[in-house]
Tab-separated table of C-alpha atoms in Angstrom:
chain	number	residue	atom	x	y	z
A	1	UNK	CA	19.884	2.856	17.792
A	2	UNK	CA	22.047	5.164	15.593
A	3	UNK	CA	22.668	4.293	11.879
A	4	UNK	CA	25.682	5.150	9.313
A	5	UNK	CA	24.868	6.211	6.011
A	6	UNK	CA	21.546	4.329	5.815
A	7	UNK	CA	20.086	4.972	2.106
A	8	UNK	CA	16.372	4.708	1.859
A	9	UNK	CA	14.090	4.890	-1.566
A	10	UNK	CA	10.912	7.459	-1.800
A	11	UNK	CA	7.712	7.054	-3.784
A	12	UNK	CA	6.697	10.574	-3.570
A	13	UNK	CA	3.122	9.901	-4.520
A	14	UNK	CA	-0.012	12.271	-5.082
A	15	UNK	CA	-2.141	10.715	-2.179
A	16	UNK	CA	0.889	8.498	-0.174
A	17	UNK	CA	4.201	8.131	0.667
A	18	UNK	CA	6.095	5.208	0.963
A	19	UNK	CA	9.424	4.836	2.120
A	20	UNK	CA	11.586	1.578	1.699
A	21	UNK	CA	15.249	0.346	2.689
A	22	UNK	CA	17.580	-2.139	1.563
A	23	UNK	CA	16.272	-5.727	2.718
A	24	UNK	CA	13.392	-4.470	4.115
A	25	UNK	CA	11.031	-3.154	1.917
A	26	UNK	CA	8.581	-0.765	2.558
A	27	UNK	CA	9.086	0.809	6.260
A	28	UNK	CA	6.034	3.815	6.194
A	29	UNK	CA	3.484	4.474	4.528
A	30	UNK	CA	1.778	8.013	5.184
A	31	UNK	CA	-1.171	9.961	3.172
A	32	UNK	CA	0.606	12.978	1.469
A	33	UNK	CA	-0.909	14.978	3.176
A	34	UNK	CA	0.235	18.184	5.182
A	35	UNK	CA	-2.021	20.156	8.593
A	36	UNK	CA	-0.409	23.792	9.069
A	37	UNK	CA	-1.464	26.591	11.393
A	38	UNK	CA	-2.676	29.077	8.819
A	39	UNK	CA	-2.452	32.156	11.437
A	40	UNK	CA	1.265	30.462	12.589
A	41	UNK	CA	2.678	28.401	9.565
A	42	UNK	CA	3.407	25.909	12.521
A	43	UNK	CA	2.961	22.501	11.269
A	44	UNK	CA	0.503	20.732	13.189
A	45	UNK	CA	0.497	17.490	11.927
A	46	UNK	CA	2.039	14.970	8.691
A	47	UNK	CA	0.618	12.015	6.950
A	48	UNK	CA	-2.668	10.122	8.416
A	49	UNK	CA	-3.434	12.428	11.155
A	50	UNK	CA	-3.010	15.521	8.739
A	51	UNK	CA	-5.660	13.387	6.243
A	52	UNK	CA	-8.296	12.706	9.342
A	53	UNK	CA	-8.509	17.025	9.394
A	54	UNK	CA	-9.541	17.332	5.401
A	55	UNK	CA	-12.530	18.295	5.283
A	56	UNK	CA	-12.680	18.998	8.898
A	57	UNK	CA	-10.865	21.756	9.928
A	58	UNK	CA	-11.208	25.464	11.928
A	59	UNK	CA	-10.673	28.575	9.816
A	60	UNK	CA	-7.406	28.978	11.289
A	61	UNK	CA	-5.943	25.521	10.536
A	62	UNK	CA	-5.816	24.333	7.079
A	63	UNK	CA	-5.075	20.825	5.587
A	64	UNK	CA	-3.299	20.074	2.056
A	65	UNK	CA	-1.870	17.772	-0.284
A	66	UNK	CA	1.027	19.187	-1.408
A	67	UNK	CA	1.517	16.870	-4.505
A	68	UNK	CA	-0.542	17.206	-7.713
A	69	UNK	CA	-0.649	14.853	-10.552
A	70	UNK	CA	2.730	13.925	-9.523
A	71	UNK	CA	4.125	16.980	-9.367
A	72	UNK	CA	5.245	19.489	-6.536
A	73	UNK	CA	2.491	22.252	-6.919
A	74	UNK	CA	3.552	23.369	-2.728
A	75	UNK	CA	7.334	23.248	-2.921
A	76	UNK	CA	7.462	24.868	1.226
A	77	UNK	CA	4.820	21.880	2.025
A	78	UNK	CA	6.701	19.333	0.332
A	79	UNK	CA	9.777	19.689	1.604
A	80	UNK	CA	8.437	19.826	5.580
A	81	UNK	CA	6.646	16.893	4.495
A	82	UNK	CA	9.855	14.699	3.147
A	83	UNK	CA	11.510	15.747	6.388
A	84	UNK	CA	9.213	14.383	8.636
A	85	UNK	CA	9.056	11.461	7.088
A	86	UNK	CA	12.490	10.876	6.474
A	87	UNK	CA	12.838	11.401	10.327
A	88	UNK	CA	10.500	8.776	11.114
A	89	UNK	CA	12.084	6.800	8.582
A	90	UNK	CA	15.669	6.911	9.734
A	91	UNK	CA	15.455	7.786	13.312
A	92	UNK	CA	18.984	9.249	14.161
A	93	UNK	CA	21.171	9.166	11.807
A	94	UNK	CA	25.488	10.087	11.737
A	95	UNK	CA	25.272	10.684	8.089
A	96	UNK	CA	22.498	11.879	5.651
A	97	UNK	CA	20.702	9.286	3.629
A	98	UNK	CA	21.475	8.985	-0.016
A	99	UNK	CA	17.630	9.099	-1.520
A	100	UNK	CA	16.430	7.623	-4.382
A	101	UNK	CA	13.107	9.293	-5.417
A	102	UNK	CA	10.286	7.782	-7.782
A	103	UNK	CA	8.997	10.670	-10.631
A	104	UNK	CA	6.315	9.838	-13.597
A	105	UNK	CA	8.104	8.984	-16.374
A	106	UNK	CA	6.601	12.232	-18.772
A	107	UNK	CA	8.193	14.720	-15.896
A	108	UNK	CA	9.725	17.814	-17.577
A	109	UNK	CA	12.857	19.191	-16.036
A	110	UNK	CA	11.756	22.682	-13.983
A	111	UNK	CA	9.545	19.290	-12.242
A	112	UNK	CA	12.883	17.455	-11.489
A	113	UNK	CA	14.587	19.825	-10.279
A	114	UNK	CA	12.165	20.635	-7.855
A	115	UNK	CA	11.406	17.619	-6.377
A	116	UNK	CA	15.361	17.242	-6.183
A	117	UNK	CA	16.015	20.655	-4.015
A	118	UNK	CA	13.091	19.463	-1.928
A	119	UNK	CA	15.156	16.206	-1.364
A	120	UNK	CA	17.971	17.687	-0.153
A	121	UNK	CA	16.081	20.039	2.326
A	122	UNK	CA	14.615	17.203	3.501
A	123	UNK	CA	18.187	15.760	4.523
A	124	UNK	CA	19.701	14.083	1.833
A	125	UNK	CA	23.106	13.419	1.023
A	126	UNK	CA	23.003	12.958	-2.837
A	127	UNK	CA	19.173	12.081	-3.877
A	128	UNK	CA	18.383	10.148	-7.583
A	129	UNK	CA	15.651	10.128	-9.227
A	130	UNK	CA	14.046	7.183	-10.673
A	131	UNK	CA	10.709	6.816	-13.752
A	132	UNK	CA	8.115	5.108	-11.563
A	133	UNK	CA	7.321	2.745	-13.898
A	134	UNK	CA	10.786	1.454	-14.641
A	135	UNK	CA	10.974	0.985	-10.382
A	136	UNK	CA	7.404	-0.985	-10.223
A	137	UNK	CA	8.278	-3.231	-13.096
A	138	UNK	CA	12.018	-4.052	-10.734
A	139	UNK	CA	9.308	-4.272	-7.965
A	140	UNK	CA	7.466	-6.738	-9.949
A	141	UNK	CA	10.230	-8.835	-10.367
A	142	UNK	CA	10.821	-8.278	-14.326
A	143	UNK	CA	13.985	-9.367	-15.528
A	144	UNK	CA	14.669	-6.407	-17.395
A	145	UNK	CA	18.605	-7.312	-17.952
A	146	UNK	CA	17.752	-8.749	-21.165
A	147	UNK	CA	17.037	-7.108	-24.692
A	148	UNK	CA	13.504	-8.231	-24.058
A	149	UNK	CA	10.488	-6.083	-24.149
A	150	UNK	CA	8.252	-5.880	-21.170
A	151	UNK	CA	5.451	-3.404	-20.817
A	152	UNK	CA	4.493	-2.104	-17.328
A	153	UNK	CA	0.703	0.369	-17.082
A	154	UNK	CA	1.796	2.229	-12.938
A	155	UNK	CA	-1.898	3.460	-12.092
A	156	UNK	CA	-1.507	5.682	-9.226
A	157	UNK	CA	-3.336	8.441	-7.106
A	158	UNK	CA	-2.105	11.566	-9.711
A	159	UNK	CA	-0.751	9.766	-12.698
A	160	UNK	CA	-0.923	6.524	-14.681
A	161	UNK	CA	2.808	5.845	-16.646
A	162	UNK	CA	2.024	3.434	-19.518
A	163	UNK	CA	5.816	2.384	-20.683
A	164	UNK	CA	7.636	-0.396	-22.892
A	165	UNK	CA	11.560	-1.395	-20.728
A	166	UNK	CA	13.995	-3.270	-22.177
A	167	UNK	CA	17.965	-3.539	-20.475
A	168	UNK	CA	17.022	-2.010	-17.654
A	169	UNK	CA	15.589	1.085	-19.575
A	170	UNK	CA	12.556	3.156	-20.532
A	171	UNK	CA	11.884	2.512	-24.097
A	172	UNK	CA	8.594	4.519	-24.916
A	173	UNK	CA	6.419	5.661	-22.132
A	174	UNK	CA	3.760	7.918	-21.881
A	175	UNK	CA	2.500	9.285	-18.475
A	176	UNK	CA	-1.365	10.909	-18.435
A	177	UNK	CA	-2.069	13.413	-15.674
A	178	UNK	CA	-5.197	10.420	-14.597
A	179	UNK	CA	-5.031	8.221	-11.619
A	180	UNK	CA	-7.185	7.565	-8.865
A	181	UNK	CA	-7.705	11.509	-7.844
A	182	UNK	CA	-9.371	11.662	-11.445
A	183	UNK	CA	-11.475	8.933	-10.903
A	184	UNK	CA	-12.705	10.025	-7.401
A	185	UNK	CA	-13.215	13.482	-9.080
A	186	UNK	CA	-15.279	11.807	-12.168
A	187	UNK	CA	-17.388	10.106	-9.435
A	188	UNK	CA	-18.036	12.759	-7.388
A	189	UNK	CA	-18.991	14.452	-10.523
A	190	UNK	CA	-21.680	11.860	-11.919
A	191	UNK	CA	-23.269	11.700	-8.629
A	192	UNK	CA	-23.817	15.604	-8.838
A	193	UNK	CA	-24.965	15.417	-12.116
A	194	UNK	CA	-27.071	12.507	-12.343
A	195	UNK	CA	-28.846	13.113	-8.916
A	196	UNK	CA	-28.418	16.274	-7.845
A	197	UNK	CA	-26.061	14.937	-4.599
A	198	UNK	CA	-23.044	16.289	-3.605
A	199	UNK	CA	-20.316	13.963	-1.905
A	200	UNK	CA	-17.029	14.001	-0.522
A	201	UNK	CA	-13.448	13.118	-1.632
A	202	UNK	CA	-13.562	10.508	1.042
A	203	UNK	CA	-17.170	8.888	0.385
A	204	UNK	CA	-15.861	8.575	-3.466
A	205	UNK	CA	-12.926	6.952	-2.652
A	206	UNK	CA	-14.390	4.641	-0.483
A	207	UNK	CA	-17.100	4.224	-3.233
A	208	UNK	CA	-14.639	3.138	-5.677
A	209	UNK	CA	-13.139	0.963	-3.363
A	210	UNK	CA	-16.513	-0.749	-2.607
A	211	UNK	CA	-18.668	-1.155	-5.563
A	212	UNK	CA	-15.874	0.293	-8.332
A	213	UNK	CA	-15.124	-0.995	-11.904
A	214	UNK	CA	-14.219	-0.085	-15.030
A	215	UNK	CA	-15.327	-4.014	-17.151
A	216	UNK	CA	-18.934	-4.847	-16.523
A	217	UNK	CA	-19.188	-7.176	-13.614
A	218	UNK	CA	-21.091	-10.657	-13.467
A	219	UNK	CA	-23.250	-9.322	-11.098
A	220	UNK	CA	-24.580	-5.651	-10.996
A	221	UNK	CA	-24.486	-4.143	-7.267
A	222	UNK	CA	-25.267	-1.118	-5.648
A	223	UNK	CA	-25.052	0.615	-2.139
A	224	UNK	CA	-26.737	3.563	-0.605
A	225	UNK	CA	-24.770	6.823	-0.643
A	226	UNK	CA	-25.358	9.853	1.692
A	227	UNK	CA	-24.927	13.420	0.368
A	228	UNK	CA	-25.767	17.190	0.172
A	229	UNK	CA	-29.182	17.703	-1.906
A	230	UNK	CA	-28.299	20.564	-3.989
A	231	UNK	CA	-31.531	21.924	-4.048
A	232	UNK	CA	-32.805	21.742	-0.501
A	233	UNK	CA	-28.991	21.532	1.492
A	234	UNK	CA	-30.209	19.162	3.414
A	235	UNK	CA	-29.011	15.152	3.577
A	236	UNK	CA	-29.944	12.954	1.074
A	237	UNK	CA	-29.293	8.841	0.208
A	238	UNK	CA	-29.029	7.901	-3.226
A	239	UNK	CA	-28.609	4.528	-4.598
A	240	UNK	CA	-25.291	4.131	-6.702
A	241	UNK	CA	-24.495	0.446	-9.106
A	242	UNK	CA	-22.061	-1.165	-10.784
A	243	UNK	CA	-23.533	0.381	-14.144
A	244	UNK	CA	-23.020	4.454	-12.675
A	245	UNK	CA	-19.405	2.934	-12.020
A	246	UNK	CA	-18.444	2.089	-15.326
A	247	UNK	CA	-20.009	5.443	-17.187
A	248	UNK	CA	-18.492	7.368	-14.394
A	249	UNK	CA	-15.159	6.216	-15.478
A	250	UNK	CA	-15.737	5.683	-18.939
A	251	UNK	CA	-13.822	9.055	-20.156
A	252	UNK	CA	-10.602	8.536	-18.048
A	253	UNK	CA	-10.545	4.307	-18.856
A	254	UNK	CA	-10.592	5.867	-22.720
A	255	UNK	CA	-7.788	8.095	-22.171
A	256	UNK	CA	-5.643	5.389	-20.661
A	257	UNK	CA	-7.045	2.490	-23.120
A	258	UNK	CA	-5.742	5.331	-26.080
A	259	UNK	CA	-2.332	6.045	-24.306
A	260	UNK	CA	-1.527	2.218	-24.438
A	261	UNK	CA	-2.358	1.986	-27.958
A	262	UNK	CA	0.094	5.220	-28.671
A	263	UNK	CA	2.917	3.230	-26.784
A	264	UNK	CA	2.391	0.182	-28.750
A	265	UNK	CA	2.169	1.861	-31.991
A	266	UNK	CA	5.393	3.858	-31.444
A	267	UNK	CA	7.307	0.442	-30.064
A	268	UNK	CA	9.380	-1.479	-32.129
A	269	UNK	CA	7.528	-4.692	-34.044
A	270	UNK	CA	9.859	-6.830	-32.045
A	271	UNK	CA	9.611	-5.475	-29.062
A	272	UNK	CA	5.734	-5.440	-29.052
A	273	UNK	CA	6.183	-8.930	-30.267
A	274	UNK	CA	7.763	-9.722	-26.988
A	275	UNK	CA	4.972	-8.133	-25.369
A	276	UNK	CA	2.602	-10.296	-26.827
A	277	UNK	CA	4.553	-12.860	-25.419
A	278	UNK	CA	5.163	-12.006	-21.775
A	279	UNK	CA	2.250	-10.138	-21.342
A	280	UNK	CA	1.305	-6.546	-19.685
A	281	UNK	CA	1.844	-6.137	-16.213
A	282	UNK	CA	-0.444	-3.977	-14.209
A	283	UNK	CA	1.072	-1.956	-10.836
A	284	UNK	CA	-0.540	1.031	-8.075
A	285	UNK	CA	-2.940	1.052	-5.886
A	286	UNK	CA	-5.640	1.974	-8.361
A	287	UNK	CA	-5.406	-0.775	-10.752
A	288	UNK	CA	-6.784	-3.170	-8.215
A	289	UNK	CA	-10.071	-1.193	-9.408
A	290	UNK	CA	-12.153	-4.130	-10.819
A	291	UNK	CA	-11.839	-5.414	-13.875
A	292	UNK	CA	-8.597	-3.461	-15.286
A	293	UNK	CA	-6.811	-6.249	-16.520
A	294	UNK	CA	-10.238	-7.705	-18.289
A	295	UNK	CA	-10.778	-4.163	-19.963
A	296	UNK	CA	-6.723	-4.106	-21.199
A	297	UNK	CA	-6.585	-7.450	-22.352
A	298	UNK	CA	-10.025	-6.685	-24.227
A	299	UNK	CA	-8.833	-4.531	-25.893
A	300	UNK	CA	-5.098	-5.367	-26.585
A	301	UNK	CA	-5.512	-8.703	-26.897
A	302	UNK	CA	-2.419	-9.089	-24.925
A	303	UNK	CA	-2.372	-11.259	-21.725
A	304	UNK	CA	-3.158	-8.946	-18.483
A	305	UNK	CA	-2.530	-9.212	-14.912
A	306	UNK	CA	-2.088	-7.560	-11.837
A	307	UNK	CA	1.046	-7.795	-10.174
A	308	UNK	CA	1.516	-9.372	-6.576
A	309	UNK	CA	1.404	-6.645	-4.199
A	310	UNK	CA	0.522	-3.922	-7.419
A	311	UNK	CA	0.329	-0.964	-4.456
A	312	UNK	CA	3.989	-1.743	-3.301
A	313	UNK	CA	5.866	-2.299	-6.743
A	314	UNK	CA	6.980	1.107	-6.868
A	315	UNK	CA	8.825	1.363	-3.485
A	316	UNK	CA	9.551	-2.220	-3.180
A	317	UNK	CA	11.615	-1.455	-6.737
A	318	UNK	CA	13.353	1.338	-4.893
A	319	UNK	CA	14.373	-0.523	-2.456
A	320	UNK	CA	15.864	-3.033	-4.621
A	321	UNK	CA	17.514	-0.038	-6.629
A	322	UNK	CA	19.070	0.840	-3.821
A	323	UNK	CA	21.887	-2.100	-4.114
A	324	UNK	CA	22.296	-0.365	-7.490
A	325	UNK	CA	22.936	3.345	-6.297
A	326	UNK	CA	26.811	3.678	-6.173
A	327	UNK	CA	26.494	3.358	-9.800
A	328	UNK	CA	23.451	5.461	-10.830
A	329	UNK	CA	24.057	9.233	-11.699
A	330	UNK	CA	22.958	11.819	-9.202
A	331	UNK	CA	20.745	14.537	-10.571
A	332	UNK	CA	17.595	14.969	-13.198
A	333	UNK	CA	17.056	11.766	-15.241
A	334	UNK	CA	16.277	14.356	-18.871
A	335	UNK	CA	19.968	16.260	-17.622
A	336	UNK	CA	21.404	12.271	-17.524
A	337	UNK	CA	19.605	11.689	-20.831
A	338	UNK	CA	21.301	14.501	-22.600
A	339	UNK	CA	24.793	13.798	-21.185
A	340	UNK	CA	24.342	10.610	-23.005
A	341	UNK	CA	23.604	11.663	-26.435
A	342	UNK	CA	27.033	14.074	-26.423
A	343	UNK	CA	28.481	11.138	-25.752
């Protein structure tokens, strides 16, 4: 089947992609993940079989994320990356897509501009970029067409965005270089320091899927981990609880508990006022960790939840956007910003 100027929305992610289209909502969803020939360059393989290789490779064949903390830090991996999956996206096209791509809302400009070029050497037409946390809140279902305040906390794999909307804009935001890579990293961390183990990216994050929370639980748990003894090399099983969970994530939990505070204290009284009223709305994958909306509405004293389908918000907002595109302004949001204020 060939189609005509079909426009598709990207949430360019740290650990996934997800691609979404008018109507129908989110269409793939791939680990960022890239497998290249190092000897060759070739690319071997893109998305979930590229992630089955980490970890697992020959010398000669090396497998990378491409994306860190949001941000392009492999521009040449990135872009063979988008194209694939804008391929499988779109099958054949007559006309390239116009893009709209998802960015943490504290991206600087050199970041922009990069992830633009590598949109449009992936195949697009005209590509727009959109803060992630103004997309999950239209992926939430916010009515944000009024003057009233919502606030939206996007917890992803590289970043969490902690931002205040109003009319269909980003008020105050703040985005902290901590999502679920940092709290797979602060696992894999305590485990080494605590016992002397060593695990893997993989074991962490299934960890934190398992057993994971950052608010005590009613009832304590713990499973059996297998590692690396550091001293002997040799496998070892440690036991691991709900109690290990929440001092292993203690640190980042503070940072993100403090960057919500900053946003607050920098909104407007009625604004926040507003907030107070409809509450704080929690989106990405990694705020299903248990016990985030108990910990924020702890200490906010603000009414918490988790929005339906949290993981999705961001792309399913895109692809709402994308009946919106004809009149959004092509290029870097900070460039659109500073048109504005000459205005």
């Amino acid at each position: 089947m060939i189609l005509v100027g079909k426009d598709i929305g990207i949430d360019l992610g740290t650990t996934s992609v997800l691609v979404a289209t008018r109507g129908k909502g989110v269409i793939l969803r791939e680990p960022a993940v890239v497998a290249i020939d190092r000897n060759t360059g070739r690319l071997l393989n893109v998305g979930m079989a590229a992630q089955r290789m980490l970890g697992r490779t020959p010398g000669n064949i090396v497998a990378i994320r491409p994306m860190n903390n949001g941000a392009i830090s492999d521009y040449d991996m990135t872009e063979r990356m988008l194209k694939e999956f804008v391929r499988k996206a779109l099958s054949f096209s007559l006309l390239k897509p116009r893009i709209i791509i998802s960015v943490p809302s504290g991206i600087t400009e050199v970041e922009e501009r990069a992830v633009i070029d590598a949109g449009v050497a992936a195949g697009a037409r005209k590509v727009y970029l959109m803060e992630a946390p103004l997309a999950a809140a239209i992926g939430a279902g916010l009515d944000l067409t009024t003057p009233g305040g919502h606030m939206v906390i996007d917890i992803g794999g590289g970043t969490t965005d902690v931002a205040v909307l109003s009319l269909n804009g980003v008020v105050q935001s703040v985005s902290l270089k901590a999502g679920g890579e940092a709290f797979d990293d602060a696992l894999v961390k305590y485990i080494r320091r605590k016992h002397n183990v060593l695990i893997g990216e993989t074991t962490a994050e299934e960890l934190k899927k398992g057993i994971g929370c950052v608010f005590p639980r009613p009832e304590s748990m713990a499973v059996e981990v297998k590692g690396r003894c550091l001293h002997t090399g040799l496998p070892r099983v440690v036991a691991v609880s709900t109690t290990d969970m929440l001092e292993a994530f203690e640190d980042i939990t503070e940072r993100i508990i403090e960057a919500i505070h900053n946003v607050l204290e920098s909104t407007s009284p009625e604004l926040v006022a507003d907030i107070s009223q409809t509450g704080i709305v929690l989106t990405g994958g990694n705020c299903l960790l248990w016990g985030f909306d108990k910990l924020i509405q702890s200490r906010t004293n603000i009414t918490t939840h988790i929005a339906d389908d949290a993981d999705l918000c961001v792309a399913n907002g895109l692809g709402k956007a994308l009946n919106l595109v004809g009149d959004m302004t092509e290029g870097t949001i900070n460039l659109a910003r500073k048109r504005q204020m000459h205005i």
